[in-house]
Amino acid sequence: MAFAVPAELESKMDEVITHYPVSKRSAVLPLLHLMQEHYRYISDDIVTWVAAKLGLEPIQVLEVVTFYPGFRQSAPGKYHIRVCRTLSCAMTGSYELMDSLCKEAKIDRSHCDHHHPIAVSEDGKYSIEFAECLASCGFGPVCMVEDDFFEKVEPSKAGELLAKYA
């Protein structure tokens, strides 16, 4: 069965493409954002579909996906958590926050690396990754759960934070 994109999503993409009359290649980034918003991650099928839509080779789309850390290449959990790890958050406890969130959500990050930054809980409820600067440097440590933003998150309160998504 071939990968199919819902008509409503494809219509949004067609409108976005009109903003790039000189080079459709410039539409790769916004199309990938729309795809990730809809499917939650960028699969190989999505890379191939976007490439065909824009008249590009799949490698030209994949190089964008692999360059930007905001694009997930594997399925996240139902609730995706991002923990800032830049200097100001690290100094206020973001690594301890990561450890506490993983412990509470029963997530094993031992297999994570630069190319596979996301770890998912066994039940698929939570996934987690470090993020570079979530833009609230004076209020660390900060994290996001889906699109919800949290500042000054004490590692000892990780369980309370996750309970909001139970």
PDB file of C-alpha atoms in Angstrom:
ATOM      1  CA  MET A   1       0.000   0.000   0.000  1.00  0.00           C
ATOM      2  CA  ALA A   2       1.420   3.361  -1.025  1.00  0.00           C
ATOM      3  CA  PHE A   3       1.832   6.160   1.464  1.00  0.00           C
ATOM      4  CA  ALA A   4      -1.094   8.573   1.210  1.00  0.00           C
ATOM      5  CA  VAL A   5      -1.454  12.045   2.666  1.00  0.00           C
ATOM      6  CA  PRO A   6      -4.912  13.266   3.721  1.00  0.00           C
ATOM      7  CA  ALA A   7      -6.439  15.732   1.234  1.00  0.00           C
ATOM      8  CA  GLU A   8      -6.679  18.495   3.849  1.00  0.00           C
ATOM      9  CA  LEU A   9      -2.975  18.227   4.683  1.00  0.00           C
ATOM     10  CA  GLU A  10      -1.984  18.128   1.014  1.00  0.00           C
ATOM     11  CA  SER A  11      -4.105  21.216   0.401  1.00  0.00           C
ATOM     12  CA  LYS A  12      -2.199  23.071   3.152  1.00  0.00           C
ATOM     13  CA  MET A  13       1.045  21.981   1.524  1.00  0.00           C
ATOM     14  CA  ASP A  14      -0.053  23.136  -1.913  1.00  0.00           C
ATOM     15  CA  GLU A  15      -0.768  26.572  -0.431  1.00  0.00           C
ATOM     16  CA  VAL A  16       2.640  26.669   1.285  1.00  0.00           C
ATOM     17  CA  ILE A  17       4.413  25.782  -1.951  1.00  0.00           C
ATOM     18  CA  THR A  18       2.925  28.903  -3.615  1.00  0.00           C
ATOM     19  CA  HIS A  19       5.072  30.998  -1.249  1.00  0.00           C
ATOM     20  CA  TYR A  20       8.192  29.683  -2.997  1.00  0.00           C
ATOM     21  CA  PRO A  21       7.728  30.472  -6.722  1.00  0.00           C
ATOM     22  CA  VAL A  22      11.437  30.570  -7.595  1.00  0.00           C
ATOM     23  CA  SER A  23      12.452  27.227  -6.097  1.00  0.00           C
ATOM     24  CA  LYS A  24      10.163  24.548  -4.718  1.00  0.00           C
ATOM     25  CA  ARG A  25      13.172  23.213  -2.809  1.00  0.00           C
ATOM     26  CA  SER A  26      12.742  26.131  -0.434  1.00  0.00           C
ATOM     27  CA  ALA A  27       9.419  24.602   0.631  1.00  0.00           C
ATOM     28  CA  VAL A  28      11.074  21.472   2.072  1.00  0.00           C
ATOM     29  CA  LEU A  29      11.330  22.867   5.602  1.00  0.00           C
ATOM     30  CA  PRO A  30       7.726  24.086   5.967  1.00  0.00           C
ATOM     31  CA  LEU A  31       6.378  20.887   4.392  1.00  0.00           C
ATOM     32  CA  LEU A  32       8.373  18.767   6.823  1.00  0.00           C
ATOM     33  CA  HIS A  33       7.007  20.821   9.714  1.00  0.00           C
ATOM     34  CA  LEU A  34       3.450  20.185   8.522  1.00  0.00           C
ATOM     35  CA  MET A  35       4.169  16.477   8.147  1.00  0.00           C
ATOM     36  CA  GLN A  36       5.688  16.184  11.614  1.00  0.00           C
ATOM     37  CA  GLU A  37       2.789  18.115  13.114  1.00  0.00           C
ATOM     38  CA  HIS A  38       0.395  15.616  11.529  1.00  0.00           C
ATOM     39  CA  TYR A  39       2.312  12.317  11.822  1.00  0.00           C
ATOM     40  CA  ARG A  40       4.483  13.231  14.888  1.00  0.00           C
ATOM     41  CA  TYR A  41       7.738  12.198  13.161  1.00  0.00           C
ATOM     42  CA  ILE A  42       9.375  12.037   9.731  1.00  0.00           C
ATOM     43  CA  SER A  43       9.413   8.510   8.314  1.00  0.00           C
ATOM     44  CA  ASP A  44      11.165   7.287   5.174  1.00  0.00           C
ATOM     45  CA  ASP A  45       7.778   7.310   3.429  1.00  0.00           C
ATOM     46  CA  ILE A  46       7.337  10.972   4.292  1.00  0.00           C
ATOM     47  CA  VAL A  47      10.803  11.828   2.964  1.00  0.00           C
ATOM     48  CA  THR A  48       9.982  10.056  -0.314  1.00  0.00           C
ATOM     49  CA  TRP A  49       6.540  11.676  -0.565  1.00  0.00           C
ATOM     50  CA  VAL A  50       7.824  15.225   0.068  1.00  0.00           C
ATOM     51  CA  ALA A  51      10.626  14.698  -2.449  1.00  0.00           C
ATOM     52  CA  ALA A  52       8.157  13.562  -5.110  1.00  0.00           C
ATOM     53  CA  LYS A  53       5.814  16.448  -4.295  1.00  0.00           C
ATOM     54  CA  LEU A  54       8.605  18.968  -4.843  1.00  0.00           C
ATOM     55  CA  GLY A  55      10.324  17.227  -7.736  1.00  0.00           C
ATOM     56  CA  LEU A  56      13.437  16.488  -5.703  1.00  0.00           C
ATOM     57  CA  GLU A  57      15.526  13.447  -4.927  1.00  0.00           C
ATOM     58  CA  PRO A  58      14.762  11.883  -1.527  1.00  0.00           C
ATOM     59  CA  ILE A  59      18.342  12.578  -0.383  1.00  0.00           C
ATOM     60  CA  GLN A  60      17.675  16.304  -0.793  1.00  0.00           C
ATOM     61  CA  VAL A  61      14.832  16.046   1.723  1.00  0.00           C
ATOM     62  CA  LEU A  62      16.657  13.626   4.019  1.00  0.00           C
ATOM     63  CA  GLU A  63      19.610  16.001   4.337  1.00  0.00           C
ATOM     64  CA  VAL A  64      17.227  18.618   5.748  1.00  0.00           C
ATOM     65  CA  VAL A  65      15.646  16.104   8.135  1.00  0.00           C
ATOM     66  CA  THR A  66      19.015  14.962   9.448  1.00  0.00           C
ATOM     67  CA  PHE A  67      20.424  18.484   9.738  1.00  0.00           C
ATOM     68  CA  TYR A  68      17.709  19.960  11.956  1.00  0.00           C
ATOM     69  CA  PRO A  69      17.416  18.350  15.397  1.00  0.00           C
ATOM     70  CA  GLY A  70      13.775  19.443  15.661  1.00  0.00           C
ATOM     71  CA  PHE A  71      12.755  16.722  13.227  1.00  0.00           C
ATOM     72  CA  ARG A  72      12.138  13.338  14.803  1.00  0.00           C
ATOM     73  CA  GLN A  73      13.040  10.299  12.727  1.00  0.00           C
ATOM     74  CA  SER A  74      11.390   7.796  15.028  1.00  0.00           C
ATOM     75  CA  ALA A  75       7.975   7.672  16.596  1.00  0.00           C
ATOM     76  CA  PRO A  76       7.711   9.514  19.904  1.00  0.00           C
ATOM     77  CA  GLY A  77       5.555   8.475  22.819  1.00  0.00           C
ATOM     78  CA  LYS A  78       2.059   9.811  23.326  1.00  0.00           C
ATOM     79  CA  TYR A  79       3.599  12.668  25.336  1.00  0.00           C
ATOM     80  CA  HIS A  80       6.954  13.903  24.068  1.00  0.00           C
ATOM     81  CA  ILE A  81       9.240  15.645  26.560  1.00  0.00           C
ATOM     82  CA  ARG A  82      12.141  17.924  25.679  1.00  0.00           C
ATOM     83  CA  VAL A  83      14.591  18.990  28.381  1.00  0.00           C
ATOM     84  CA  CYS A  84      16.910  21.938  27.753  1.00  0.00           C
ATOM     85  CA  ARG A  85      20.563  21.074  28.227  1.00  0.00           C
ATOM     86  CA  THR A  86      22.332  24.306  27.360  1.00  0.00           C
ATOM     87  CA  LEU A  87      24.624  25.922  29.929  1.00  0.00           C
ATOM     88  CA  SER A  88      22.191  27.967  32.004  1.00  0.00           C
ATOM     89  CA  CYS A  89      19.741  25.065  32.323  1.00  0.00           C
ATOM     90  CA  ALA A  90      22.534  22.570  32.957  1.00  0.00           C
ATOM     91  CA  MET A  91      23.797  24.780  35.781  1.00  0.00           C
ATOM     92  CA  THR A  92      20.334  24.840  37.358  1.00  0.00           C
ATOM     93  CA  GLY A  93      19.747  21.089  37.188  1.00  0.00           C
ATOM     94  CA  SER A  94      18.546  20.022  33.747  1.00  0.00           C
ATOM     95  CA  TYR A  95      20.620  16.821  33.770  1.00  0.00           C
ATOM     96  CA  GLU A  96      19.164  15.921  37.156  1.00  0.00           C
ATOM     97  CA  LEU A  97      15.706  16.771  35.776  1.00  0.00           C
ATOM     98  CA  MET A  98      16.308  14.436  32.841  1.00  0.00           C
ATOM     99  CA  ASP A  99      17.310  11.633  35.203  1.00  0.00           C
ATOM    100  CA  SER A 100      14.245  12.206  37.397  1.00  0.00           C
ATOM    101  CA  LEU A 101      11.832  12.318  34.464  1.00  0.00           C
ATOM    102  CA  CYS A 102      13.321   9.112  33.050  1.00  0.00           C
ATOM    103  CA  LYS A 103      13.065   7.382  36.412  1.00  0.00           C
ATOM    104  CA  GLU A 104       9.424   8.442  36.892  1.00  0.00           C
ATOM    105  CA  ALA A 105       8.433   7.543  33.310  1.00  0.00           C
ATOM    106  CA  LYS A 106      10.486   4.313  33.314  1.00  0.00           C
ATOM    107  CA  ILE A 107      12.542   5.391  30.311  1.00  0.00           C
ATOM    108  CA  ASP A 108      15.954   3.891  29.537  1.00  0.00           C
ATOM    109  CA  ARG A 109      18.178   6.395  27.710  1.00  0.00           C
ATOM    110  CA  SER A 110      21.243   4.140  27.579  1.00  0.00           C
ATOM    111  CA  HIS A 111      20.852   3.590  23.833  1.00  0.00           C
ATOM    112  CA  CYS A 112      20.505   7.301  22.964  1.00  0.00           C
ATOM    113  CA  ASP A 113      23.135   9.116  20.942  1.00  0.00           C
ATOM    114  CA  HIS A 114      23.371  12.012  18.481  1.00  0.00           C
ATOM    115  CA  HIS A 115      21.650  10.037  15.719  1.00  0.00           C
ATOM    116  CA  HIS A 116      19.034   8.438  17.991  1.00  0.00           C
ATOM    117  CA  PRO A 117      18.236  11.124  20.579  1.00  0.00           C
ATOM    118  CA  ILE A 118      14.754   9.968  21.580  1.00  0.00           C
ATOM    119  CA  ALA A 119      13.996   7.325  24.179  1.00  0.00           C
ATOM    120  CA  VAL A 120      10.476   5.959  24.599  1.00  0.00           C
ATOM    121  CA  SER A 121       8.945   4.337  27.667  1.00  0.00           C
ATOM    122  CA  GLU A 122       8.038   0.666  27.336  1.00  0.00           C
ATOM    123  CA  ASP A 123       4.331   1.464  27.408  1.00  0.00           C
ATOM    124  CA  GLY A 124       4.746   4.128  24.687  1.00  0.00           C
ATOM    125  CA  LYS A 125       3.203   6.802  26.879  1.00  0.00           C
ATOM    126  CA  TYR A 126       6.265   9.046  27.173  1.00  0.00           C
ATOM    127  CA  SER A 127       9.305   9.850  25.103  1.00  0.00           C
ATOM    128  CA  ILE A 128      12.135  12.157  26.022  1.00  0.00           C
ATOM    129  CA  GLU A 129      15.120  13.907  24.522  1.00  0.00           C
ATOM    130  CA  PHE A 130      17.506  16.700  25.310  1.00  0.00           C
ATOM    131  CA  ALA A 131      16.923  19.939  23.414  1.00  0.00           C
ATOM    132  CA  GLU A 132      19.208  22.822  22.691  1.00  0.00           C
ATOM    133  CA  CYS A 133      18.022  26.090  24.238  1.00  0.00           C
ATOM    134  CA  LEU A 134      14.314  26.356  24.861  1.00  0.00           C
ATOM    135  CA  ALA A 135      14.758  30.144  25.168  1.00  0.00           C
ATOM    136  CA  SER A 136      14.099  30.749  28.837  1.00  0.00           C
ATOM    137  CA  CYS A 137      17.656  30.951  30.130  1.00  0.00           C
ATOM    138  CA  GLY A 138      16.844  32.876  33.285  1.00  0.00           C
ATOM    139  CA  PHE A 139      14.298  30.340  34.516  1.00  0.00           C
ATOM    140  CA  GLY A 140      16.024  26.975  34.272  1.00  0.00           C
ATOM    141  CA  PRO A 141      15.785  24.185  34.230  1.00  0.00           C
ATOM    142  CA  VAL A 142      13.109  24.272  31.574  1.00  0.00           C
ATOM    143  CA  CYS A 143      11.338  21.560  29.649  1.00  0.00           C
ATOM    144  CA  MET A 144       8.419  21.058  27.323  1.00  0.00           C
ATOM    145  CA  VAL A 145       5.815  18.316  27.314  1.00  0.00           C
ATOM    146  CA  GLU A 146       4.274  18.388  23.853  1.00  0.00           C
ATOM    147  CA  ASP A 147       3.702  22.156  23.393  1.00  0.00           C
ATOM    148  CA  ASP A 148       3.370  22.925  27.112  1.00  0.00           C
ATOM    149  CA  PHE A 149       6.298  24.906  28.493  1.00  0.00           C
ATOM    150  CA  PHE A 150       7.583  24.587  32.074  1.00  0.00           C
ATOM    151  CA  GLU A 151      10.160  26.764  33.835  1.00  0.00           C
ATOM    152  CA  LYS A 152      12.110  26.238  37.069  1.00  0.00           C
ATOM    153  CA  VAL A 153      11.197  22.561  37.144  1.00  0.00           C
ATOM    154  CA  GLU A 154      12.669  20.985  40.238  1.00  0.00           C
ATOM    155  CA  PRO A 155      13.936  17.458  39.576  1.00  0.00           C
ATOM    156  CA  SER A 156      12.162  16.314  42.738  1.00  0.00           C
ATOM    157  CA  LYS A 157       8.841  17.362  41.163  1.00  0.00           C
ATOM    158  CA  ALA A 158       9.215  15.265  37.993  1.00  0.00           C
ATOM    159  CA  GLY A 159       6.491  12.872  39.110  1.00  0.00           C
ATOM    160  CA  GLU A 160       4.072  15.758  39.664  1.00  0.00           C
ATOM    161  CA  LEU A 161       4.809  17.101  36.187  1.00  0.00           C
ATOM    162  CA  LEU A 162       4.186  13.731  34.557  1.00  0.00           C
ATOM    163  CA  ALA A 163       0.975  13.256  36.567  1.00  0.00           C
ATOM    164  CA  LYS A 164      -0.527  16.131  34.567  1.00  0.00           C
ATOM    165  CA  TYR A 165      -0.387  13.813  31.559  1.00  0.00           C
ATOM    166  CA  ALA A 166      -1.578  10.616  33.256  1.00  0.00           C
TER     167      ALA A 166
END
